[in-house]
Short mmCIF file of C-alpha atoms and ligand atoms in Angstrom, two decimals:
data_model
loop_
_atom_site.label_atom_id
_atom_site.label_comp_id
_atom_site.label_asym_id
_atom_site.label_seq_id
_atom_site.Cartn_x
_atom_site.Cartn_y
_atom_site.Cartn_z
CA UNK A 26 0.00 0.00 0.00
CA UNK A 27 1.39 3.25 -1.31
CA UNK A 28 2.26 5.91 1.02
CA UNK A 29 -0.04 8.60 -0.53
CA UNK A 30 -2.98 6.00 -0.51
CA UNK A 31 -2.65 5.67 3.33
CA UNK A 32 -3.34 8.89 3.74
CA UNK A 33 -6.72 8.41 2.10
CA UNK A 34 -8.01 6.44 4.51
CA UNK A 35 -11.15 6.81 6.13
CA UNK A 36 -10.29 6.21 10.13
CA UNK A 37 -6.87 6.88 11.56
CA UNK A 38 -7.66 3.22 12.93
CA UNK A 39 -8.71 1.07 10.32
CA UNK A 40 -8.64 -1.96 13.29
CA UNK A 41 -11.39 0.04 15.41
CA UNK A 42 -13.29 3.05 13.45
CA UNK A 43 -15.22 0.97 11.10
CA UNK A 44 -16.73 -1.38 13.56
CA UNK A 45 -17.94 0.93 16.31
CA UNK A 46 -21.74 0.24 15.14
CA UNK A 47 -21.57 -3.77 15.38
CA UNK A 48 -22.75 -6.25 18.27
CA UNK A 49 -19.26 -7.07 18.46
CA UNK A 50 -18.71 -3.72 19.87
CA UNK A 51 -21.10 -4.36 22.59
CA UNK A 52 -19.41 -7.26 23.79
CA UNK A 53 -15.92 -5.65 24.07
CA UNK A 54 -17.27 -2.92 25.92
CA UNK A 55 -19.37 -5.41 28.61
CA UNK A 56 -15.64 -6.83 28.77
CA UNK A 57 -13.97 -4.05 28.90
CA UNK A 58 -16.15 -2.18 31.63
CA UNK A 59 -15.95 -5.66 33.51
CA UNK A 60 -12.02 -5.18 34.06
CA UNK A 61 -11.89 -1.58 34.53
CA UNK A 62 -14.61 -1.77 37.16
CA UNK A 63 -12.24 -4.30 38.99
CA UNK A 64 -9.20 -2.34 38.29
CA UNK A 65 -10.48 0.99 40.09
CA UNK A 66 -12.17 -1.74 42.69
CA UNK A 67 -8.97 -2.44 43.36
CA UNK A 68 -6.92 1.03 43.06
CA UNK A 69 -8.57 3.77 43.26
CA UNK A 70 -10.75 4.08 46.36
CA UNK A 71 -12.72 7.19 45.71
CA UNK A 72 -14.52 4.90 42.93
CA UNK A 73 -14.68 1.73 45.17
CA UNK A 74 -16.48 3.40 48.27
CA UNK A 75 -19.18 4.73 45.40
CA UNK A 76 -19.27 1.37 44.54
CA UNK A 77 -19.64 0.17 48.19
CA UNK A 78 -22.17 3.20 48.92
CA UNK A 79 -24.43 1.58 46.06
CA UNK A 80 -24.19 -2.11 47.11
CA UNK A 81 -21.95 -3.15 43.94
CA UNK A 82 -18.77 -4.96 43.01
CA UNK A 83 -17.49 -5.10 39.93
CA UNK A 84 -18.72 -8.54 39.44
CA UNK A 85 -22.17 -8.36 39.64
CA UNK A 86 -22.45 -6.40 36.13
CA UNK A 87 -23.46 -8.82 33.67
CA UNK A 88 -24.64 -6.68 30.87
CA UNK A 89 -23.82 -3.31 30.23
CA UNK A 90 -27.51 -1.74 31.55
CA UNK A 91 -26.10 -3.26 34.84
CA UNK A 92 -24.24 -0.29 35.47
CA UNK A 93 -26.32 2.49 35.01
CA UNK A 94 -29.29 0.42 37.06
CA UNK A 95 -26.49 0.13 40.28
CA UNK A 96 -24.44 3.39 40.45
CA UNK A 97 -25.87 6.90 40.27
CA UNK A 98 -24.74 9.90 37.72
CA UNK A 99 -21.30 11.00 39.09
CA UNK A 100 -21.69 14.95 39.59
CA UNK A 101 -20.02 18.16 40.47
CA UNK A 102 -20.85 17.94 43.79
CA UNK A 103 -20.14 14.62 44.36
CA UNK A 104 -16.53 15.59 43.11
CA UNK A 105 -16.34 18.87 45.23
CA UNK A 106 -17.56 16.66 48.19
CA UNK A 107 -14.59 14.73 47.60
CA UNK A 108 -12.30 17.43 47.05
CA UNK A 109 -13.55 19.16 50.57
CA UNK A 110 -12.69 16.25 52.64
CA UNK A 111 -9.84 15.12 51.12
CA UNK A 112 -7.98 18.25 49.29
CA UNK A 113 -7.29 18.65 45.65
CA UNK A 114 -4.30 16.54 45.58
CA UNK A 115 -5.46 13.87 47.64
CA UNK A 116 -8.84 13.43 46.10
CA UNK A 117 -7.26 13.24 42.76
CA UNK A 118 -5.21 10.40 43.51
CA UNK A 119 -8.60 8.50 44.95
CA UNK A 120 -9.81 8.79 41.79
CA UNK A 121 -7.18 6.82 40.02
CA UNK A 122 -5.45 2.96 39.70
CA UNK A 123 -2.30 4.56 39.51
CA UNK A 124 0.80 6.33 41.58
CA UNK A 125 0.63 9.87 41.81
CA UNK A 126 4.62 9.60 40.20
CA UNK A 127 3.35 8.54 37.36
CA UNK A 128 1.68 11.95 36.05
CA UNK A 129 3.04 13.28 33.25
CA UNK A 130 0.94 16.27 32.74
CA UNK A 131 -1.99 17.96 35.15
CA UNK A 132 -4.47 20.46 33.51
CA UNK A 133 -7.59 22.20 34.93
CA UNK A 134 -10.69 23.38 34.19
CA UNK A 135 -11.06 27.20 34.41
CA UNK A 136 -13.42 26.58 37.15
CA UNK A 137 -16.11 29.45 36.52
CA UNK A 138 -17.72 29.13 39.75
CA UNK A 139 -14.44 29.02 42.07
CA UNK A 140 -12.22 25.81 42.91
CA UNK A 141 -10.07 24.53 39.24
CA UNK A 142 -11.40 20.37 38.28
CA UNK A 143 -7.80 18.88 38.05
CA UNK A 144 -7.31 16.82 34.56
CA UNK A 145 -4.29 14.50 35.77
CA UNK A 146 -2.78 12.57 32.79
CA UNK A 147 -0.73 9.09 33.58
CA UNK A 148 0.91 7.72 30.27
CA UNK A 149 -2.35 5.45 30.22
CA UNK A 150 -3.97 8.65 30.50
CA UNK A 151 -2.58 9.77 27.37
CA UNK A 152 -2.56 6.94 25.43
CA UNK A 153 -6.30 7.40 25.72
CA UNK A 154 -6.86 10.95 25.21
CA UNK A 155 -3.91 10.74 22.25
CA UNK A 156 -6.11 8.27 20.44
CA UNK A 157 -9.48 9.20 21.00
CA UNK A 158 -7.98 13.14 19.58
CA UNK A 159 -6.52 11.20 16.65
CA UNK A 160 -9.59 9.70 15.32
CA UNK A 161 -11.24 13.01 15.76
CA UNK A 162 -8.45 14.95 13.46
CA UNK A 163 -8.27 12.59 11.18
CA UNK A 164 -11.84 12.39 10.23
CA UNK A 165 -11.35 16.29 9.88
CA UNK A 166 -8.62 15.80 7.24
CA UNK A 167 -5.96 16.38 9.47
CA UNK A 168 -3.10 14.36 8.22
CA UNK A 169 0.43 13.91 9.41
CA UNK A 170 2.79 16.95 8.95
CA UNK A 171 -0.18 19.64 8.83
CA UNK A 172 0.89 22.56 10.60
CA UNK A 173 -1.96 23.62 13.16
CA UNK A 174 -2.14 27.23 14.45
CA UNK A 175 -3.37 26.73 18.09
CA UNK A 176 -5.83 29.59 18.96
CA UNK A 177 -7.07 27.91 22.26
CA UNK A 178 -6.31 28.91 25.36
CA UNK A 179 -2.81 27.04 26.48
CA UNK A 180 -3.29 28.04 30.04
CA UNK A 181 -3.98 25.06 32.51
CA UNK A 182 -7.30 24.21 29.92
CA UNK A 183 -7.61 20.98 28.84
CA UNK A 184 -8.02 22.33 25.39
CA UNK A 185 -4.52 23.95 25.52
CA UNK A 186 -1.51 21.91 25.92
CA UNK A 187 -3.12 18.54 26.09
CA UNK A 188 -4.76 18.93 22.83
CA UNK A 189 -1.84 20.20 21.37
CA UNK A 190 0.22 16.99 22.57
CA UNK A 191 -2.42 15.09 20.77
CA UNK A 192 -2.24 16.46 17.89
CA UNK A 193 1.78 16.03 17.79
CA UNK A 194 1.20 12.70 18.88
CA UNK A 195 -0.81 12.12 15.67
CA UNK A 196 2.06 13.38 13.46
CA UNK A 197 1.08 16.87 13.34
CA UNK A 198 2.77 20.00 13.78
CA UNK A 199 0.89 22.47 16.22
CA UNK A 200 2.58 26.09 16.65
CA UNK A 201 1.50 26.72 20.28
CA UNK A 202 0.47 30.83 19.85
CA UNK A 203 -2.71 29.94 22.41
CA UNK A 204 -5.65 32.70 22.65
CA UNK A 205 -4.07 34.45 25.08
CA UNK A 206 -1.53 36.33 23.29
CA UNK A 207 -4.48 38.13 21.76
CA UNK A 208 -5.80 38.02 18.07
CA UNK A 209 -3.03 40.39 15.67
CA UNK A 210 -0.29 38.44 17.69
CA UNK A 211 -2.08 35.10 16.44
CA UNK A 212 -3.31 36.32 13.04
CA UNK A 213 0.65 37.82 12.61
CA UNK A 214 2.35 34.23 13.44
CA UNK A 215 -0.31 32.75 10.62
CA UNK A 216 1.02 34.17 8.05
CA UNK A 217 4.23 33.44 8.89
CA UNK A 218 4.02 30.31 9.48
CA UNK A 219 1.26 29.26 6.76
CA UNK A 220 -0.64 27.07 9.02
CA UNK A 221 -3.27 24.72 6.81
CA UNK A 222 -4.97 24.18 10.19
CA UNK A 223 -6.97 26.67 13.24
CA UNK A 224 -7.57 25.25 16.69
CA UNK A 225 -10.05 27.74 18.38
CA UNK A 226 -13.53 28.55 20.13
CA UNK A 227 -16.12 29.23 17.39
CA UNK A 228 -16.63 32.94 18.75
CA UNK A 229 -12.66 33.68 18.68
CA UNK A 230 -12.92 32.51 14.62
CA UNK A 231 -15.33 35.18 14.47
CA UNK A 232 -13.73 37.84 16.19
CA UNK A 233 -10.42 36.91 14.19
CA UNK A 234 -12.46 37.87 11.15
CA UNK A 235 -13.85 41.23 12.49
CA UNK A 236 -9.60 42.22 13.90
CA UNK A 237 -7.73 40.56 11.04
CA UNK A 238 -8.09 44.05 8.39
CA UNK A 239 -6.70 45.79 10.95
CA UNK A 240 -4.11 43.76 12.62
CA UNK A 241 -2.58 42.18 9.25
CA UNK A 242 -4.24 44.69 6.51
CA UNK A 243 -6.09 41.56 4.87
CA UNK A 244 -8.79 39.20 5.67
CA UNK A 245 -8.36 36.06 7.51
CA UNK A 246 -9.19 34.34 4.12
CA UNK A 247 -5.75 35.46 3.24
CA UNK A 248 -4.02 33.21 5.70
CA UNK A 249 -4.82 29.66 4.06
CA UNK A 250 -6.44 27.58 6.19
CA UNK A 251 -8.40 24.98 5.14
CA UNK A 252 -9.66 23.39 8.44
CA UNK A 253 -10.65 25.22 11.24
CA UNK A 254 -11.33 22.57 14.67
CA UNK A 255 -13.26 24.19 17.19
CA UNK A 256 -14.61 23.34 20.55
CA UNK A 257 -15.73 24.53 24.09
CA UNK A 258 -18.93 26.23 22.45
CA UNK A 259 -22.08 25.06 20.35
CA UNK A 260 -21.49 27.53 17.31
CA UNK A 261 -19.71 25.23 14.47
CA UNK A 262 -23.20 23.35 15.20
CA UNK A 263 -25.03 26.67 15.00
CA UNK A 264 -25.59 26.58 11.23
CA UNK A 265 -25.65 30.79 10.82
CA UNK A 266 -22.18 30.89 12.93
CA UNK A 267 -20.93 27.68 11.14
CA UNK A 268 -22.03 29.58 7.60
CA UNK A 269 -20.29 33.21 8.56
CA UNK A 270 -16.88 31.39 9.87
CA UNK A 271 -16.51 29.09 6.98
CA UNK A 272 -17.51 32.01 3.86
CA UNK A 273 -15.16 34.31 5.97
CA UNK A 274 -12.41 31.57 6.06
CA UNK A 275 -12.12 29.91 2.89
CA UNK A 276 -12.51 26.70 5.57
CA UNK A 277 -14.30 23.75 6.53
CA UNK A 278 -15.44 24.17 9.99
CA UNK A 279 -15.32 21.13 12.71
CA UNK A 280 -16.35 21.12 16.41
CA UNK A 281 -14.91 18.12 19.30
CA UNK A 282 -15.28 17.74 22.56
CA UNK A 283 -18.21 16.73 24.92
CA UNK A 284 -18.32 13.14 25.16
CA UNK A 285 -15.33 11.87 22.97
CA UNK A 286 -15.88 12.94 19.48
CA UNK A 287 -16.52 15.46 16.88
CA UNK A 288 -18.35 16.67 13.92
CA UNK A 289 -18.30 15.00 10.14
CA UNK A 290 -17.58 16.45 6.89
CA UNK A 291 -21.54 16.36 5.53
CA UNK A 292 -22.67 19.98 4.46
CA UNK A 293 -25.25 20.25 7.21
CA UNK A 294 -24.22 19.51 10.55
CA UNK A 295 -24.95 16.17 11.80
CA UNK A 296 -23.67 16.82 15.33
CA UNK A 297 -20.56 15.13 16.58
CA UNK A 298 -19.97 11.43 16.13
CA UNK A 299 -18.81 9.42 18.97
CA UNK A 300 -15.65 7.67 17.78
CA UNK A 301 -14.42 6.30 21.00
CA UNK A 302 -17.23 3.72 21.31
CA UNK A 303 -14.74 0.82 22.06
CA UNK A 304 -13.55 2.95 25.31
CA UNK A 305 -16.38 4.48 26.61
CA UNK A 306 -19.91 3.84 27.84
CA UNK A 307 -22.35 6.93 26.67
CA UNK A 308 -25.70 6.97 28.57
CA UNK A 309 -28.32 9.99 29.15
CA UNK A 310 -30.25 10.82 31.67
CA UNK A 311 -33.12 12.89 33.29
CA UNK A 312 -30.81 15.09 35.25
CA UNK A 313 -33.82 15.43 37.72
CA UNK A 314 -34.78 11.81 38.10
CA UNK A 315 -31.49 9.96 37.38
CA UNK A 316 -33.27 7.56 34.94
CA UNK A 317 -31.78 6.69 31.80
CA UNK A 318 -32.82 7.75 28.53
CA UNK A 319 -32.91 5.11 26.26
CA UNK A 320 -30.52 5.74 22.88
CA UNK A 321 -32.83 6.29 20.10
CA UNK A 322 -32.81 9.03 17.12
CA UNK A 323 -33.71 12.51 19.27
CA UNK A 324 -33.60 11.02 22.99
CA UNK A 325 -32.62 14.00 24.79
CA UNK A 326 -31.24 13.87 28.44
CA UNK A 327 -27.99 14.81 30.65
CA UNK A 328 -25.14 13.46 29.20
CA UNK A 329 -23.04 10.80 31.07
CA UNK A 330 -19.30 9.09 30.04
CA UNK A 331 -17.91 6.18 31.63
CA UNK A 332 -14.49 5.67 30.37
CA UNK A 333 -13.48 1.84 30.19
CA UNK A 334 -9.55 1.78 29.55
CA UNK A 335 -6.78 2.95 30.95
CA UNK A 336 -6.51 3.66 35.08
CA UNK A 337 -9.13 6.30 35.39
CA UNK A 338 -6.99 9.44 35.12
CA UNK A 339 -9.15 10.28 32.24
CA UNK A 340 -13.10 9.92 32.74
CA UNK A 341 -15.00 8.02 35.31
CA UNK A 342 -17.73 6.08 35.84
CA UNK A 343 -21.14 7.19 34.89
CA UNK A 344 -19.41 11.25 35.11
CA UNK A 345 -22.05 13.64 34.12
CA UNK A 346 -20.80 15.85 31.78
CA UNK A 347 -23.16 18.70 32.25
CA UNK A 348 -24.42 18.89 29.15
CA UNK A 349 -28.00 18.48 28.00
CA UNK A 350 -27.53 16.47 24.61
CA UNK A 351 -29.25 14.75 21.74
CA UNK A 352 -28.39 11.33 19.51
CA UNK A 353 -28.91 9.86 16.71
CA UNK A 354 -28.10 6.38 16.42
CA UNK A 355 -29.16 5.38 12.85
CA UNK A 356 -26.68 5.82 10.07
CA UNK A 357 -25.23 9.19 8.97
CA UNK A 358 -25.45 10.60 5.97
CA UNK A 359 -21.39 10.48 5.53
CA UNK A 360 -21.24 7.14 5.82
CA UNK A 361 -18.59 7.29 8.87
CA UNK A 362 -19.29 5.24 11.87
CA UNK A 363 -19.95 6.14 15.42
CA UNK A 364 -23.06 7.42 17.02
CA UNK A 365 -24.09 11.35 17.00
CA UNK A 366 -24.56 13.44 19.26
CA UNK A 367 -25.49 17.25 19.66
CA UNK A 368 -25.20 19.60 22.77
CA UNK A 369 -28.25 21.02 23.21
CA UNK A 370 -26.79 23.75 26.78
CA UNK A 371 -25.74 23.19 29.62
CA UNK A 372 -27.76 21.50 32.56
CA UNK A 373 -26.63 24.39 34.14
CA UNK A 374 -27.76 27.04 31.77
CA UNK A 375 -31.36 25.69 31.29
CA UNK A 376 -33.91 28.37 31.66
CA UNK A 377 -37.12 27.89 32.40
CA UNK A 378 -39.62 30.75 31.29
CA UNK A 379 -42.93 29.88 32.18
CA UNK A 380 -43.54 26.09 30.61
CA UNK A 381 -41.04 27.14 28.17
CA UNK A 382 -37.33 25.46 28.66
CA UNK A 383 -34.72 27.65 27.02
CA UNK A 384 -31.22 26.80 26.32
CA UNK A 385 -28.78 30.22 25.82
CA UNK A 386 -27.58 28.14 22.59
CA UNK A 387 -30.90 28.26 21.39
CA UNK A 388 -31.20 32.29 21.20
CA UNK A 389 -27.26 32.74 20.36
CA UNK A 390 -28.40 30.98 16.83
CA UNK A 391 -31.49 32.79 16.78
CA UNK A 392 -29.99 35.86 16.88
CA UNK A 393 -27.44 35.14 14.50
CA UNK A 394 -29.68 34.41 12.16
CA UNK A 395 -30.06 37.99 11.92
CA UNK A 396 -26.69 38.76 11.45
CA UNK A 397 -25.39 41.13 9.64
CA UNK A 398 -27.96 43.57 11.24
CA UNK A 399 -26.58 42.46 14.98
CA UNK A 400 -23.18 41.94 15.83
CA UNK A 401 -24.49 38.83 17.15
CA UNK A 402 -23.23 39.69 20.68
CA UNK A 403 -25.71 39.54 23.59
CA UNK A 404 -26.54 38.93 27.25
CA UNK A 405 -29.06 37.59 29.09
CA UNK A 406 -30.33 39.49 32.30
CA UNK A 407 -30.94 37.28 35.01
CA UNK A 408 -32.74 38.68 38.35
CA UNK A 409 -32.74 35.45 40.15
CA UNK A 410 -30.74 32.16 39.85
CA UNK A 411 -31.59 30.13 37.27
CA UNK A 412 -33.31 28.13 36.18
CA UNK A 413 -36.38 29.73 36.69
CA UNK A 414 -37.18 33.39 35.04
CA UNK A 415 -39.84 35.14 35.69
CA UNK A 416 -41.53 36.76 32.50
CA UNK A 417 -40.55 38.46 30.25
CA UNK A 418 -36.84 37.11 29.56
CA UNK A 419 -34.76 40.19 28.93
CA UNK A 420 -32.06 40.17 26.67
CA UNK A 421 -29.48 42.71 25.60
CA UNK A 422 -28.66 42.73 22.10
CA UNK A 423 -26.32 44.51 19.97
CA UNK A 424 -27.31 45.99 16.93
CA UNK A 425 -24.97 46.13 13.46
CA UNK A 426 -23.57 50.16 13.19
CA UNK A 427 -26.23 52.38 11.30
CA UNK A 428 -29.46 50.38 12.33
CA UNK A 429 -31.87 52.76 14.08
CA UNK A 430 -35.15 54.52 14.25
CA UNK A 431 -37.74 52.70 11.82
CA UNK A 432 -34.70 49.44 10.99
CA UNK A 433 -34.32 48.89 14.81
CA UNK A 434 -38.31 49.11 15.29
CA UNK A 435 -38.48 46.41 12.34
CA UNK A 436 -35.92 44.45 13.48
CA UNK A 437 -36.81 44.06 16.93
CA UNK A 438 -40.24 42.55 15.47
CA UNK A 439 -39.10 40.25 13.52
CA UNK A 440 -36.69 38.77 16.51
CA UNK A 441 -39.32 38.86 18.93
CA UNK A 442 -41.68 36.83 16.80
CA UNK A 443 -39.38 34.12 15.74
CA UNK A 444 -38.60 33.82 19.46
CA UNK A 445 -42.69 33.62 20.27
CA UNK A 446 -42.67 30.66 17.12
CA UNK A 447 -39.73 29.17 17.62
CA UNK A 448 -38.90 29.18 21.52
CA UNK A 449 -42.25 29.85 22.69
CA UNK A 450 -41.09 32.76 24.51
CA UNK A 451 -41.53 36.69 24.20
CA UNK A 452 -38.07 38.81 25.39
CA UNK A 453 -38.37 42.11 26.30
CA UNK A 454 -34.81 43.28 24.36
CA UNK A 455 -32.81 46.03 24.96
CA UNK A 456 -30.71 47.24 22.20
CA UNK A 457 -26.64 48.17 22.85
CA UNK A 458 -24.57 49.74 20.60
CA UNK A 459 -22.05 47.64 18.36
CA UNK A 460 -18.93 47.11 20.30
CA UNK A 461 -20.55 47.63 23.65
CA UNK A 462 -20.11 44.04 25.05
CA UNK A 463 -16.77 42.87 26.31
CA UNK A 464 -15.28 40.19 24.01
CA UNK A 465 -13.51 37.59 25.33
CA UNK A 466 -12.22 34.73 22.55
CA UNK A 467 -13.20 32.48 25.20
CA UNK A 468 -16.30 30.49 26.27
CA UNK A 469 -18.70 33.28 26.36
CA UNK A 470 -20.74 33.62 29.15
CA UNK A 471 -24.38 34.38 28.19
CA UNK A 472 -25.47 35.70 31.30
CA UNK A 473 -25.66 39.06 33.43
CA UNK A 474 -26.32 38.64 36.58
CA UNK A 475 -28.04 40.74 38.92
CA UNK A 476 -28.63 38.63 42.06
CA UNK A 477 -26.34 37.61 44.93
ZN1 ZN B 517 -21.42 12.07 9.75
#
């Protein structure tokens, strides 16, 4: 087999990728989860004392629905809870079948609301994560030797150096720039360097486009990219954002992340397919019952991930992932294997207007549909903790420069009513001048709050 023709290949791992949709599957996960449930029996006894709590050992799961019907979600709190009586450190090495001298590389959350989620990595660890990414940037045409401009934040965040390992791991050539260094510095080193690929959040792509005249005297289309791999926010599934970043660009436009996977090269997004199926146990649930979800096209629920190999340094068992998503198990339209899945918010974002349940990601494509009359920045205005709002929902919205008077008036009609249609509820909007939100080329977050 030629060299060249190799490269054609459909999965980075021919052995795995084009059987994650067969019974066969099934029955190397059962055995899989069967010996990583006794390996973190054994070593790690933050997961065996959950086990305990519940009345389980490892050998009294028979079929794969055994697990979800003994052990709970694993949450936040029951990690903080952890983390409170046993500090950072120690709780972390609880939580995995391995000696702490054996990390080789500790990231973090950002941890919005406080205390930093350590993301310890033991070589098994990485073997893991190095695969699963490999899949993932291969089924995004990401070949060997690419260079890959890396526009994520490298600080501490999971998506910064880790990723970037990954993707040198795979054979590729990441230029570590990260987010931080601001967008001219980042647009400046891509045209030196000629990247053909851009690691970033969807909303730092777009602001890139709107600083790139200014801070390199052409657009970003200039620079040559062909792929552009986001994550850490819905908009490459946002099909107005995913349609303004990839005209802009001259670039296909991917998303990753969530629970092990990412999106496919079909023209309309078919949300992200799962291509770690062999190492990992997907499940949803109600997040306010705790009962699963069965996995059929459009079952909706809170997202959980076991993770079956390795030593538990990456994943858990039955870890919620905070995220409110949505499969689809039959076939994709491009052919490529794996399950799908979409993230429809966060659990944590849900709002609940009346009967009406309203995700921020919902309105941030809404109102980019009506780009380019907004900027497509906004904020919503919460007076009490969500979820629940009390009617209206206010929203602040910037408008594009020059819309006023009779345009605004027109405008703000036409918003409101596709809201009433499409989310079934009515915002009372305030308008902001363009510019007037802070931009961050990180995760945005949606909400202003005005409670304590
Ligand atoms: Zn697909």
């Amino acid at each position: 087999m030629s060299a060249s023709h190799d490269r054609d290949r459909p999965y980075w791992n021919m052995q795995i990728e084009p059987f994650l949709d067969t019974p066969q599957l099934r029955d190397l996960q059962l055995h899989r989860l069967r010996t990583h449930l006794a390996r973190l029996y054994e070593g790690a006894p933050f997961w065996r004392e959950r086990m305990q709590r519940h009345g389980m050992q490892p050998r009294d799961v028979h079929r794969l629905e055994d697990l979800g019907r003994m052990l709970p979600p694993c949450r936040k709190h029951d990690l903080r809870e952890d983390v409170e009586k046993h500090g950072t450190i120690g709780s972390m090495e609880r939580m995995i079948a391995a000696p702490m001298d054996e990390l080789k590389l500790l990231a973090a959350t950002s941890g919005t609301t406080g205390e930093p989620t350590p993301y310890p990595f033991t070589p098994a660890g990485m073997a893991v994560m190095n695969e699963t990414w490999a899949r993932v940037f291969w089924r995004c045409g990401i070949r060997p030797g690419d260079r890959i401009l890396h526009g994520f934040g490298l600080s501490m965040f999971i998506g910064g150096v880790p990723l970037l390992m990954s993707a040198s791991a795979m054979g590729a050539c990441p230029i570590p720039v990260g987010a931080e260094v601001g967008a001219e510095r980042l647009l400046k080193i891509g045209q030196i360097f000629k990247p053909r690929v851009l690691f970033c959040t969807p909303s730092f792509a777009e602001y890139l486009i709107e600083a790139a005249p200014k801070a390199i005297g052409a657009p970003v289309s200039s620079l040559g990219i062909r792929i552009i791999l986001s994550g850490g926010e819905p908009g490459a599934g946002l099909p107005e954002v995913r349609r303004r970043i990839e005209s802009a660009w001259g670039a296909r436009l991917f998303d990753m992340g969530g629970a092990g996977g990412g999106s496919c090269d079909w023209h309309d997004y078919q949300g992200m397919h799962n291509v770690a199926v062999d190492g990992s146990i997907f499940e949803l649930v109600d997040p306010e019952t705790d009962a699963p979800i069965a996995l059929e096209d459009g079952a909706r629920g809170e997202s959980c991930l076991s993770t079956i190999i390795g030593d538990g340094s990456v994943g858990g068992l039955r870890t919620s992932l905070g995220d409110v998503m949505e499969v689809a198990m039959s076939p994709c339209p491009c052919g490529r294997t794996g399950f799908r899945y979409r993230i429809v918010g966060r659990v944590d974002d849900m709002l609940k207007v009346k009967g009406a349940i309203v995700y921020p990601a919902a309105l941030d494509n809404l109102i980019a549909a009506f780009h380019p009359r907004v900027t497509g920045e906004f904020r919503i205005v919460l007076d009490e903790p969500p979820p629940r709002v009390t009617p209206p929902l206010k929203l602040k919205i910037e408008h594009a420069p020059g819309i006023a008077g009779e345009a605004l008036a027109q405008l703000e009609g036409e918003l409101i009513e596709r809201m009433r249609s499409e989310l079934r509820v009515t915002p009372a909007i305030t308008w902001l001048a363009p510019e007037t939100l802070p931009r961050t080329g990180r995760k945005t977050d949606f909400f202003e709050r005005n409670y304590r």
